Coordinates of C-alpha atoms in Angstrom, one line a residue:
M17 CA 0.0 0.0 0.0
R18 CA 2.8 2.4 0.8
G19 CA 4.3 2.0 -2.6
A20 CA 1.1 2.8 -4.3
F21 CA 1.0 6.3 -2.8
E22 CA 4.7 7.2 -3.1
G23 CA 5.3 10.4 -5.1
R24 CA 1.7 11.6 -4.9
P25 CA 0.7 14.8 -3.1
Y26 CA -1.3 14.5 0.1
G27 CA -4.9 14.0 -0.6
S28 CA -4.6 12.6 -4.2
L29 CA -6.1 9.3 -4.9
P30 CA -5.5 6.8 -7.7
G31 CA -7.9 7.1 -10.6
S32 CA -8.7 10.8 -10.0
V33 CA -10.4 12.4 -12.9
D34 CA -7.6 15.0 -13.0
G35 CA -5.0 12.3 -13.5
P36 CA -2.3 11.1 -11.2
G37 CA -0.5 13.5 -8.9
R38 CA -3.0 16.4 -9.2
V39 CA -5.0 18.1 -6.5
P40 CA -8.1 19.8 -8.1
S41 CA -8.0 22.9 -5.9
A42 CA -4.3 23.5 -6.7
D43 CA -4.5 22.8 -10.4
P44 CA -4.1 26.1 -12.4
D45 CA -6.2 24.6 -15.2
F46 CA -9.2 23.8 -12.9
A47 CA -12.0 26.2 -12.9
P48 CA -15.1 25.9 -10.6
P49 CA -18.5 26.0 -12.4
T50 CA -19.1 29.7 -11.4
S51 CA -16.1 31.0 -13.3
R52 CA -15.8 28.7 -16.4
A53 CA -15.8 30.4 -19.7
P54 CA -19.4 30.4 -21.2
T55 CA -20.3 27.9 -23.8
K56 CA -22.1 29.0 -26.9
G57 CA -25.7 30.1 -26.2
R58 CA -25.4 30.2 -22.4
V59 CA -24.9 33.1 -20.1
P60 CA -22.6 32.6 -17.1
V61 CA -24.2 32.5 -13.7
T62 CA -22.1 34.4 -11.2
T63 CA -22.6 35.3 -7.6
R64 CA -22.9 39.0 -8.6
S65 CA -25.6 38.2 -11.2
L66 CA -27.6 36.2 -8.7
S67 CA -27.5 39.2 -6.3
V68 CA -28.7 41.6 -9.0
R69 CA -31.6 39.3 -9.9
A70 CA -32.5 39.0 -6.2
R71 CA -32.7 42.8 -5.9
R72 CA -34.7 43.2 -9.0
A73 CA -37.2 40.6 -7.9
A74 CA -37.4 42.2 -4.4
L75 CA -38.2 45.7 -5.9
P76 CA -41.8 45.0 -7.2
V77 CA -42.6 43.0 -4.1
A78 CA -41.5 46.0 -1.9
L79 CA -43.6 48.4 -4.1
C80 CA -46.7 46.2 -3.9
A81 CA -46.3 45.9 -0.1
G82 CA -46.0 49.7 0.2
L83 CA -49.1 50.3 -1.9
A84 CA -51.0 47.7 0.0
T85 CA -50.0 49.4 3.3
A86 CA -51.1 52.8 1.9
V87 CA -54.5 51.5 0.7
T88 CA -55.1 49.8 4.0
A89 CA -54.2 53.0 5.9
C90 CA -56.6 55.0 3.8
A91 CA -59.4 52.5 4.0
S92 CA -59.0 52.2 7.8
D93 CA -60.2 55.8 8.3
P94 CA -62.8 57.1 5.8
D95 CA -63.4 60.1 8.1
E96 CA -60.0 61.5 7.8
G97 CA -60.3 65.2 6.8
T98 CA -64.0 65.4 7.8
N99 CA -65.6 66.9 10.9
G100 CA -65.5 63.5 12.5
V101 CA -69.2 62.9 13.1
G102 CA -69.0 59.8 10.9
R103 CA -67.2 58.1 13.8
L104 CA -70.1 58.7 16.2
S105 CA -73.1 56.5 16.8
A106 CA -76.3 57.1 14.9
T107 CA -78.0 58.6 18.0
D108 CA -75.1 61.0 18.6
I109 CA -75.0 62.0 14.9
E110 CA -78.7 62.9 15.0
G111 CA -78.2 64.8 18.2
K112 CA -75.3 66.8 16.7
A113 CA -77.4 67.6 13.6
R114 CA -80.4 68.8 15.7
T115 CA -78.1 71.0 17.9
A116 CA -76.6 72.5 14.8
A117 CA -80.0 73.2 13.2
D118 CA -81.3 74.8 16.4
G119 CA -78.3 77.0 16.7
A120 CA -78.4 78.3 13.1
D121 CA -79.8 81.8 12.4
A122 CA -81.1 81.0 8.9
V123 CA -81.7 78.1 6.5
H124 CA -83.1 77.5 3.0
L125 CA -85.6 74.7 2.9
S126 CA -87.1 73.2 -0.2
G127 CA -88.8 70.0 -1.2
T128 CA -92.1 68.1 -1.0
L129 CA -94.4 67.6 1.9
V130 CA -97.2 65.0 1.9
S131 CA -100.0 65.2 4.6
K132 CA -103.6 64.3 5.0
G133 CA -104.5 67.6 3.5
G134 CA -102.6 66.9 0.3
S135 CA -99.2 67.4 -1.2
Y136 CA -97.2 70.6 -1.1
K137 CA -94.1 71.9 -2.7
I138 CA -92.2 74.3 -0.4
D139 CA -89.4 76.7 -1.1
M140 CA -88.7 78.9 1.9
R141 CA -85.9 80.9 3.4
L142 CA -86.3 80.9 7.2
K143 CA -84.9 82.7 10.2
G144 CA -86.0 83.5 13.7
T145 CA -87.7 86.9 12.8
G146 CA -89.5 85.7 9.7
A147 CA -89.5 84.0 6.4
T148 CA -90.1 84.4 2.7
G149 CA -90.8 82.0 -0.1
T150 CA -93.5 80.0 -2.0
V151 CA -95.8 77.1 -1.4
T152 CA -97.4 75.1 -4.2
S153 CA -100.6 73.1 -3.6
K154 CA -102.1 71.2 -6.5
N155 CA -102.0 73.7 -9.4
T156 CA -101.8 76.8 -7.3
T157 CA -98.7 78.6 -6.1
F158 CA -98.8 81.4 -3.5
G159 CA -96.1 83.4 -1.8
L160 CA -95.7 83.9 1.9
L161 CA -93.9 86.7 3.7
R162 CA -93.7 87.0 7.5
V163 CA -91.9 89.9 9.2
G164 CA -92.2 89.5 13.0
D165 CA -95.9 88.6 13.6
E166 CA -97.1 90.3 10.4
L167 CA -98.0 87.7 7.8
Y168 CA -98.7 88.4 4.1
L169 CA -100.1 86.2 1.4
K170 CA -99.4 86.9 -2.3
A171 CA -101.2 85.1 -5.1
D172 CA -102.7 85.6 -8.6
A173 CA -106.4 86.3 -9.3
G174 CA -107.0 82.6 -10.0
F175 CA -106.0 81.7 -6.4
W176 CA -108.5 84.1 -4.9
A177 CA -111.3 83.2 -7.4
H178 CA -111.1 79.6 -6.3
R179 CA -111.0 80.1 -2.5
D180 CA -114.7 79.9 -2.4
D181 CA -115.9 78.1 -5.5
K182 CA -119.4 77.7 -4.1
H183 CA -120.0 81.4 -4.2
A184 CA -118.1 82.2 -7.3
D185 CA -119.7 84.7 -9.6
S186 CA -118.8 87.7 -11.8
G187 CA -118.5 89.9 -8.8
S188 CA -116.1 87.6 -7.0
A189 CA -114.0 87.3 -10.1
A190 CA -113.8 91.1 -10.2
A191 CA -112.8 91.2 -6.6
A192 CA -110.2 88.6 -7.2
G193 CA -108.7 90.7 -9.9
K194 CA -108.1 93.5 -7.5
L195 CA -106.0 91.1 -5.3
D196 CA -103.9 89.8 -8.2
D197 CA -100.2 90.0 -7.3
K198 CA -100.9 92.0 -4.1
Y199 CA -99.6 91.3 -0.6
V200 CA -102.8 90.5 1.3
K201 CA -102.3 90.8 5.0
V202 CA -103.5 87.7 6.9
P203 CA -105.2 88.8 10.1
S204 CA -104.0 87.0 13.2
G205 CA -107.7 86.1 14.1
D206 CA -108.3 84.4 10.7
P207 CA -108.6 80.6 10.8
S208 CA -105.9 80.3 8.1
Y209 CA -103.3 82.4 10.0
Q210 CA -101.8 79.6 12.1
E211 CA -101.8 77.2 9.3
L212 CA -100.0 79.6 6.9
R213 CA -97.6 80.8 9.6
G214 CA -96.5 77.2 10.2
F215 CA -94.7 77.4 6.8
T216 CA -92.8 80.4 8.0
D217 CA -91.7 79.4 11.5
K218 CA -88.2 78.0 11.4
S219 CA -88.1 76.3 14.8
A220 CA -91.6 74.7 14.5
L221 CA -91.0 73.7 10.9
L222 CA -87.7 72.0 11.5
K223 CA -88.9 70.3 14.7
G224 CA -92.0 68.9 13.0
M225 CA -90.2 67.9 9.8
L226 CA -87.0 66.4 11.0
G227 CA -88.4 63.7 13.2
L228 CA -87.1 60.1 12.8
Q229 CA -89.3 57.3 13.9
G230 CA -87.8 54.1 15.2
E231 CA -84.4 52.7 16.2
L232 CA -81.5 54.6 14.7
S233 CA -78.6 53.1 12.7
K234 CA -75.9 54.4 10.5
G235 CA -76.2 54.2 6.7
D236 CA -74.0 54.9 3.8
R237 CA -71.8 57.9 3.1
S238 CA -73.0 60.0 0.2
K239 CA -73.2 63.5 -1.1
V240 CA -75.8 66.3 -1.1
G241 CA -75.1 69.3 -3.3
G242 CA -71.4 68.1 -3.6
V243 CA -71.0 68.0 0.2
G244 CA -70.0 64.7 1.8
T245 CA -72.7 63.3 4.2
I246 CA -73.3 60.4 6.6
R247 CA -76.8 58.9 6.7
V248 CA -78.8 58.1 9.8
K249 CA -81.7 55.6 9.2
A250 CA -84.7 55.0 11.4
G251 CA -86.4 51.7 11.5
E252 CA -85.8 48.8 9.2
D253 CA -84.2 50.0 5.9
G254 CA -85.0 53.6 6.8
E255 CA -88.8 53.2 6.9
G256 CA -89.0 55.6 9.8
G257 CA -87.1 58.3 7.8
T258 CA -83.5 59.1 6.9
L259 CA -81.3 62.0 7.6
D260 CA -78.1 63.0 5.7
V261 CA -75.7 65.0 7.9
S262 CA -72.8 67.0 6.6
L263 CA -69.3 65.7 7.1
Q264 CA -67.8 69.1 6.4
G265 CA -67.7 71.9 8.9
T266 CA -70.7 72.1 11.2
P267 CA -72.8 68.9 11.0
Y268 CA -75.9 70.5 9.6
P269 CA -78.7 68.2 8.3
L270 CA -78.7 68.5 4.5
R271 CA -81.4 66.1 3.4
F272 CA -84.3 64.6 5.1
E273 CA -86.6 61.8 3.8
R274 CA -89.8 61.7 5.9
A275 CA -91.2 58.4 7.2
G276 CA -93.8 56.6 5.1
G277 CA -93.0 58.5 2.0
A278 CA -94.3 61.8 3.4
G279 CA -91.9 63.9 1.4
V280 CA -88.2 64.7 0.9
L281 CA -86.6 68.0 1.9
E282 CA -83.2 69.5 1.3
L283 CA -81.7 72.1 3.6
G284 CA -78.9 74.5 2.7
D285 CA -77.5 78.0 3.0
W286 CA -77.3 77.4 6.8
N287 CA -76.6 80.6 8.7
Q288 CA -76.7 82.8 5.5
D289 CA -78.7 85.9 6.4
F290 CA -81.2 87.5 4.1
T291 CA -83.2 90.7 4.1
L292 CA -86.8 90.8 5.4
A293 CA -89.0 93.9 4.9
A294 CA -92.7 94.6 5.0
P295 CA -94.1 95.4 1.6
S296 CA -95.0 98.9 0.7
K297 CA -98.5 100.3 1.3
D298 CA -99.2 100.5 -2.4
A299 CA -98.5 96.7 -2.8
T300 CA -100.5 95.8 0.3
V301 CA -104.2 95.1 0.8
D302 CA -105.6 94.9 4.4
Y303 CA -109.1 93.6 4.9
G304 CA -109.1 93.9 8.6
S305 CA -110.0 90.9 10.8
R306 CA -110.7 88.4 8.0
L307 CA -109.3 87.4 4.7
P308 CA -111.6 88.3 1.8
K309 CA -114.1 85.7 0.6
T310 CA -114.1 86.2 -3.1

């Protein structure tokens, strides 16, 4: 055995693929697989090229992870940049809206009201000292103006001619013509005074119209007039009414759908003052204690 290994370097074995007397790691002609010259049609794979590929593969993964984190962060707080009422319970949102409405000096209210007496379209500007606007009932539109306790009704001749159809005649038609487009003062003792004043009383109108009936829950976020809102629903699927509350600035109510399909109202121009003034004497007709029966 000793003779078989004489003259061979330490570690060399008979029958080595490198031939007798060679140690592969010391052979200058030996090249490990990572540094051999490329053969035709193949690209050499080096430690550096593997590192570059790893970095390139990691880049889109990192970008995707960053985007996912950003999307998750945005989705986690839909009320960022709002007045924050969207984070509150439905009961607290309604309370905030009512407090805001009660504290406002003025509002513009428009929409449809349905009651036992019929359907009305209303377009009124309201404040504590009075109101001005129009009310449409069936095919008749009349204007209302209240300054303090003084209430005026303005309508065309057709309105006055049909107030008492049972007694309509040529004389009543002539009388109605004199009232055409005039401000007729509504006496406080007239039966219609309280009914008509109700359309001009900001506090009473809002209190009566903005009532939700049933257990409250939060609904979807939406927009009214371009302003972001959060919806409060009453009853199952909003059957007891819905209220859309502003998510910008003061949490005013911006839209109200009454229970049972009793009308839809929009509210805007909160706290925007407007001028109220009694009509001139030339434009006014005062019949004393009662409205004229034409």
